[in-house]
């Protein structure tokens, strides 16, 4: 029988540690043992909470009713400090990939800090506009869901609001080509809502995803205004073109385009960079679409079996 | 180059804050700047944990083996205090929608507090009964899943238990017409399990959802006893009737009825307020049903293509 | 009107507590009022975080750059202490099912402790090997997803990495027949990623699940090397054979076998213990498969309607 | 032998609880079982920390360098909200002593809230002035202690600064006749510094206590400007006059007066409401004084034995 | 110049760790590297807070007004569980001093657990009585201090109440000869109040220490009823008798006896096991007494110089 | 009557904030609004706790019995990282006093970091030696206090051990001329023990302070081996020489020298840089000494009145 604290165990643990440590020299892609720290997941999540407090005042934290400017101002200052530093880390990480000695390049580090500040200010300057867009998203959810009792209930509880809010923030950073952080944000949204919107997607006004679990919206998808979709909808890639070395080619339009006023019911899958769902169409549930659909179409499972697209105008 | 702390940045941040602040006068649907606080999400989640401790003693927290009454009594008292106050806030919010000066109406506030107490006591008085129902749900999960090793494993780990427990609590509050809180509870369950059961749904005894991610059960769905379903099943609305102004009509039966002893496999979608799945039916995976199905039916994808419903009795 | 603190309420709360307490003698399957504590969910989750710190150094926690051995060694020692004690609890729980007086059987308790130590050491000794496997999984995700910018982004953010890492740990414990804990781990992964991999499944090298929400991989599923799948894929059971008493028969091969180099697109369902997806096959989205498929097959929805399996070799 | 969980222990614990509960009807002075909550110690301490952050910016918390107004404004708003509510509780407690039904007297409660707000604003409006006074106290400590290296070190580390800061805040509240809270503040200072200054004492400018442990300054003590004292000094009462019932008479001048520019060395005790230490005097260590001392005196132990007061002018 | 992460530093840290580790084999009196854990300071402090919640209901924590029994019962159960386990550890430590293999002696461990339970129950059964005594202490403080505004203020804020409450608890454990824990409790009281009462001292009813910083009451001191003392009073040992080997002899009466109704002013020192301060005496401030004093004495500094004890009866 | 949220209050709070903000330009000695952060009090205290864990293994935290090197190594690495950074901040602060633009002087910042590393390594390399000294201090406390039951009790509970441990750490940093931090450490010790030892004092081996509250040991005091003292003892300055401008002269020997084997009883005060207490002397309680005392002296209050020093040799 093993005695919990005997010499044998001590030796085993020492061996285990040495074995693990040895692998730190092998599997470099899953190590980050470097003087260039990665952005902190906890900080990014913390800042997203601050954004919610600013964007939806009074919903998720108590606010001091008098002199709200101070409350907002303090949150904005906090985001400025922390996010600019996290973005600087993400730039530094990117430089490090090309130059392992970035930590001893003063100019490089200063550039990272500067770019972090600029990107953060750029985002902060868009909050007022973001709020206007998000108010439309809330209104879309309220008018699109008969079980919603009020916009307050929607703002407070609907996962679509969490997902679209985080997407709209992450998308601004993505468009500024910030490494790592936009995806950290979108995967946080994914984890808490089951909705996976790539920060690179383009999404118009008054967007609503009901229920939402399992929705996937790919990097190069493009969505118009007044689009509504349900749980389990995928806007995905059809095939990944590869180059002559067999490596996937990145940064191509691989995901579909959804025009204005489209409704896509639960579980449907729309694939391909050239696939366009024409405006004012309705896509039924569980359908699988890899070809474009004209405006005002109404597509159901049966249609597809017959490869027929029936134009209808919803009354 | 920007200097991190220079006067320029100070001015930019001031402008940002002022811009945000200005929008607080515009987009009123996403503000709640009011002396009538909304219920606290953290408190609601905290109380749900206390319910789990009471309902499943010994599973999620250590309990003092001797004199468990004190442990339970203290938890019940805590729920009484906090939940009655949170419900009072939700009533107050509802009054505020009609009367912006509710905070200076002493009688209104007293009424809210009183109603909060009554609703809380009503719920607490149903815990013993709830436990009896939930024990049947655990038994249903155990007998319905060959990979379950014990009822303990089921109670401890299965998302169906988290989802159905929170649903049964939220449903009692929903039936008492408490604003906001039932939905906060169900969205919490949704976030941690991927199972979205509207608190308004009706669900019978011995209910089991295996795996569960992506399940959606709508507000007016009605489910009998001994029903089992799998991940990705939707009990949804088919169409939302609108009134003459184009607004969706709320509070109608929009979701299907599932009778006793039905099994619904993964990814199936059943839609419509008049759709009834007859008792003892089996619905295969990934099917799309918008019409009623007789008792003892067995429906698969192929059936639907042929619009044929084949009656079978499972041996 | 009710006064919040009056004697009437006091009596009501006393009655509520007594009623609840009375049910603790009835519904035994949802009580664990025993001197044999269950494993602690919080401890298990805490330890999984330590595993991530060891396996992916520098990603999820700051590490002291100098003398990393100490950092790793301290984490390993902590896991050793806590996990061996939690596993001992799970063994003790199992013994308790057969012998309610296990807590007064010194020899039994000593055996539990010993087995806890052995199982923990067995797991710890496999971390180095685990790291090698997980590095391949990260590489598979990077090469399989055109939107991935770097292996760092994958490791840092992709839910597939969280799910497969926890699966590979839980699977080692499952193979040692540890009660309760492997499932606690896999349900934790399920909650944060929407991916539900039973710890009993067999999964080969270089495995990648893109997006992942709604994926279900059953207990007796078997997956080869270089398999890629998408959100909403189910590898499930077709029918549960029952014994003469109508109880489900456990511990049979109920879930499919997926051979090497298979791709399964979103929302497909593959069922049955005898169903084999031959190597190098491609399964399209939303298909429903209950029969085996030969190597190099390419299956889409249309194929199934015609019950035809068309062999194709992907160019 | 006792078995840890046996029925006997259960009964013992029940008896213990009943016995304790029975005493809640007896020893009323040490119960506060009432619907009128007492101020919260934790809140008071929390607010004192906010005061330190405002009064000594940059010392005890990080501040956002840009737009400090927001930081300060947010702290002031927080103090306003919490302190006004805690003071309202203390007024409510005081009313409750006279009127046990205060909690059902709407007008009373409104008055408490109002008075809480007024008292809080009164205090907040004095912070700017407080800062000026406290800067003098810091300067006095620096110039009075040869071992001090900088005013920063003094502000950062010296217990005198903690004690005098809290005293000056508590004294403002004491002068407004706030119940309970000033003493809660001063006892917090006492606990962390060993310096016990009653909030009712009067203390002039440029006050410095070196080391400080054991210093006691009584409620009706009066201290001029530029006074310096050392650890263990007591400014106490000599005798407590009692009324005809043998009860101590409260609210009389019972503690000494210390005029400007006095130094009192360690361990000295000065007692009595009519005792005046004349300006520019030096009191040696460990002396015991119950009679007045003229200006420019220098008192040592030896002097007292001979009951002689020798006038000296310090060179 | 040193580079923060270079190989040189790595080596230095390794050397440092090895050097420290080497001393773990030398200085055994300051190591406790053993399988027999010492009691946990945090647990002891935590339990003392629970005692305050039980003894002074409504002062230091919110209580649920309805059904306080549950609140109390739950706290008592918690103390029972934790304190019995901590006392068991302290017994185990004591056994370990005599028998280093105590951890493999099942009977020894069972005895420790049992004794822990008995000692804990013994203490819990005295809480009701303790409350009666402590109510007298509060009353004594109120009537003895003209600056006290109410018994509530005294209970809430006065360090004497913290010190005497912890003393009375620790003393019960001391009398049962519990190792380590009584002293841990009294040093906690010492740290937060500056009052150092050895848990072995005997203290009668209605005891009051005003201000209190620097008070020391030795292990074998004995104090009657209605005694009041001030800050800086010492009841100490005069000389420590040594045995023939020069080791101090422990467990002798070394500290003075203070009879009923004595007042001792600030800074006085009373030494010696045979020194008795007769009842109804008044000891002035800063005096040094090593001989007994008759009842009704009034002692000041001057008296002592002349070795004269003047009897006076205080009017 | 004031309405809690009216416009009037909003204006008042704005005024308050503006007034406070205005003073940030005036009272510069109590502001630290700078890009050069001060060391963090929380970090320093946190690190002191790590030192206690390393120096007294098994007393204040649980340790993993197997492979303690990892535990120690991890703590040492943590101290290395954090303390070197805090010391760098303190150097940077010092430079800032002379050069307000230090934050833009790369070379200065690098120097600060380097010096922080060197000072930290210097300290860490002395831990083994520290442990040897502290073991002697524990032994001295045990043999000097008849009420001590074991060295374990002493190590665990005695404030002297907390005070002397922190002093010995702070003293090493003081001798390396680190700004701010040594005093932060000593004031932390002061706050929790009531013992105020300046980090600049020199203290020999086997030092013991019994009870300790109110002890003050000045910056230039020098204490030999085997010295024991009691609560309330002061080793202070007599007079502060001033320069021609009336400023105190710093950095002179102002505090007494205590030779080997001296005992100083409670409340005594020994003052002056030229005052030497000869070896093997005993100083009685409450005495006041400003002149040197020969070896083997025994001084009591009476002696001093007669200005006589009687030589005695303690038997």
PDB file of C-alpha atoms in Angstrom, chain E residues 143-226:
ATOM      1  CA  UNK E 143     -22.286  53.415  33.912  1.00  0.00           C
ATOM      2  CA  UNK E 144     -18.522  53.786  34.208  1.00  0.00           C
ATOM      3  CA  UNK E 145     -17.971  56.093  31.238  1.00  0.00           C
ATOM      4  CA  UNK E 146     -19.632  59.519  31.126  1.00  0.00           C
ATOM      5  CA  UNK E 147     -18.934  59.801  27.405  1.00  0.00           C
ATOM      6  CA  UNK E 148     -21.020  56.707  26.620  1.00  0.00           C
ATOM      7  CA  UNK E 149     -24.357  57.693  25.134  1.00  0.00           C
ATOM      8  CA  UNK E 150     -26.099  54.330  25.265  1.00  0.00           C
ATOM      9  CA  UNK E 151     -25.481  50.673  25.860  1.00  0.00           C
ATOM     10  CA  UNK E 152     -25.869  50.280  22.114  1.00  0.00           C
ATOM     11  CA  UNK E 153     -22.893  52.535  21.481  1.00  0.00           C
ATOM     12  CA  UNK E 154     -20.894  50.583  24.050  1.00  0.00           C
ATOM     13  CA  UNK E 155     -21.748  47.194  22.585  1.00  0.00           C
ATOM     14  CA  UNK E 156     -21.136  48.419  19.095  1.00  0.00           C
ATOM     15  CA  UNK E 157     -17.861  50.278  19.439  1.00  0.00           C
ATOM     16  CA  UNK E 158     -16.057  49.781  22.722  1.00  0.00           C
ATOM     17  CA  UNK E 159     -12.876  47.702  22.565  1.00  0.00           C
ATOM     18  CA  UNK E 160     -13.509  46.540  26.123  1.00  0.00           C
ATOM     19  CA  UNK E 161     -16.496  44.585  24.840  1.00  0.00           C
ATOM     20  CA  UNK E 162     -14.477  42.898  22.113  1.00  0.00           C
ATOM     21  CA  UNK E 163     -11.725  42.054  24.580  1.00  0.00           C
ATOM     22  CA  UNK E 164     -13.894  40.775  27.416  1.00  0.00           C
ATOM     23  CA  UNK E 165     -16.127  38.758  25.090  1.00  0.00           C
ATOM     24  CA  UNK E 166     -13.208  36.980  23.504  1.00  0.00           C
ATOM     25  CA  UNK E 167     -11.576  36.533  26.899  1.00  0.00           C
ATOM     26  CA  UNK E 168     -14.700  34.914  28.372  1.00  0.00           C
ATOM     27  CA  UNK E 169     -14.867  32.475  25.450  1.00  0.00           C
ATOM     28  CA  UNK E 170     -11.138  31.704  25.502  1.00  0.00           C
ATOM     29  CA  UNK E 171     -11.185  31.268  29.267  1.00  0.00           C
ATOM     30  CA  UNK E 172     -13.774  28.482  29.054  1.00  0.00           C
ATOM     31  CA  UNK E 173     -11.547  26.647  26.565  1.00  0.00           C
ATOM     32  CA  UNK E 174      -8.454  27.334  28.683  1.00  0.00           C
ATOM     33  CA  UNK E 175     -10.126  25.821  31.713  1.00  0.00           C
ATOM     34  CA  UNK E 176     -10.733  22.703  29.680  1.00  0.00           C
ATOM     35  CA  UNK E 177      -6.991  22.633  28.906  1.00  0.00           C
ATOM     36  CA  UNK E 178      -7.351  23.029  25.144  1.00  0.00           C
ATOM     37  CA  UNK E 179      -3.898  23.613  23.645  1.00  0.00           C
ATOM     38  CA  UNK E 180      -3.026  26.595  21.421  1.00  0.00           C
ATOM     39  CA  UNK E 181      -6.542  27.850  20.626  1.00  0.00           C
ATOM     40  CA  UNK E 182      -7.281  29.974  23.721  1.00  0.00           C
ATOM     41  CA  UNK E 183      -4.063  31.887  23.142  1.00  0.00           C
ATOM     42  CA  UNK E 184      -4.829  32.302  19.429  1.00  0.00           C
ATOM     43  CA  UNK E 185      -8.119  33.860  20.463  1.00  0.00           C
ATOM     44  CA  UNK E 186      -6.628  36.164  23.055  1.00  0.00           C
ATOM     45  CA  UNK E 187      -3.901  37.353  20.706  1.00  0.00           C
ATOM     46  CA  UNK E 188      -6.556  38.124  18.111  1.00  0.00           C
ATOM     47  CA  UNK E 189      -8.325  40.276  20.712  1.00  0.00           C
ATOM     48  CA  UNK E 190      -4.951  41.822  21.592  1.00  0.00           C
ATOM     49  CA  UNK E 191      -4.288  42.705  17.953  1.00  0.00           C
ATOM     50  CA  UNK E 192      -7.622  44.466  17.421  1.00  0.00           C
ATOM     51  CA  UNK E 193      -7.950  46.186  20.812  1.00  0.00           C
ATOM     52  CA  UNK E 194      -4.454  46.530  22.289  1.00  0.00           C
ATOM     53  CA  UNK E 195      -5.828  44.732  25.370  1.00  0.00           C
ATOM     54  CA  UNK E 196      -3.887  41.595  26.313  1.00  0.00           C
ATOM     55  CA  UNK E 197      -5.843  39.380  28.691  1.00  0.00           C
ATOM     56  CA  UNK E 198      -4.343  35.944  29.135  1.00  0.00           C
ATOM     57  CA  UNK E 199      -7.093  33.345  28.774  1.00  0.00           C
ATOM     58  CA  UNK E 200      -6.038  31.836  32.090  1.00  0.00           C
ATOM     59  CA  UNK E 201      -6.869  34.932  34.134  1.00  0.00           C
ATOM     60  CA  UNK E 202      -9.931  34.878  36.403  1.00  0.00           C
ATOM     61  CA  UNK E 203     -12.286  37.847  35.964  1.00  0.00           C
ATOM     62  CA  UNK E 204     -15.496  38.469  37.915  1.00  0.00           C
ATOM     63  CA  UNK E 205     -18.697  40.183  36.891  1.00  0.00           C
ATOM     64  CA  UNK E 206     -19.252  43.715  35.617  1.00  0.00           C
ATOM     65  CA  UNK E 207     -15.717  44.270  34.396  1.00  0.00           C
ATOM     66  CA  UNK E 208     -14.804  47.404  32.439  1.00  0.00           C
ATOM     67  CA  UNK E 209     -11.565  48.531  30.809  1.00  0.00           C
ATOM     68  CA  UNK E 210     -11.788  52.056  29.451  1.00  0.00           C
ATOM     69  CA  UNK E 211      -9.786  52.822  26.279  1.00  0.00           C
ATOM     70  CA  UNK E 212      -7.722  49.788  27.024  1.00  0.00           C
ATOM     71  CA  UNK E 213      -4.640  50.063  24.817  1.00  0.00           C
ATOM     72  CA  UNK E 214      -1.649  48.546  26.579  1.00  0.00           C
ATOM     73  CA  UNK E 215      -3.568  46.718  29.304  1.00  0.00           C
ATOM     74  CA  UNK E 216      -1.911  43.426  30.273  1.00  0.00           C
ATOM     75  CA  UNK E 217      -3.600  40.905  32.545  1.00  0.00           C
ATOM     76  CA  UNK E 218      -1.412  37.905  33.294  1.00  0.00           C
ATOM     77  CA  UNK E 219      -2.230  34.233  33.313  1.00  0.00           C
ATOM     78  CA  UNK E 220      -2.694  33.799  37.068  1.00  0.00           C
ATOM     79  CA  UNK E 221      -4.243  37.183  37.807  1.00  0.00           C
ATOM     80  CA  UNK E 222      -7.524  37.099  39.671  1.00  0.00           C
ATOM     81  CA  UNK E 223     -10.036  39.926  39.427  1.00  0.00           C
ATOM     82  CA  UNK E 224     -13.213  40.296  41.500  1.00  0.00           C
ATOM     83  CA  UNK E 225     -16.539  41.864  40.612  1.00  0.00           C
ATOM     84  CA  UNK E 226     -17.145  45.484  39.609  1.00  0.00           C
TER      85      UNK E 226
END
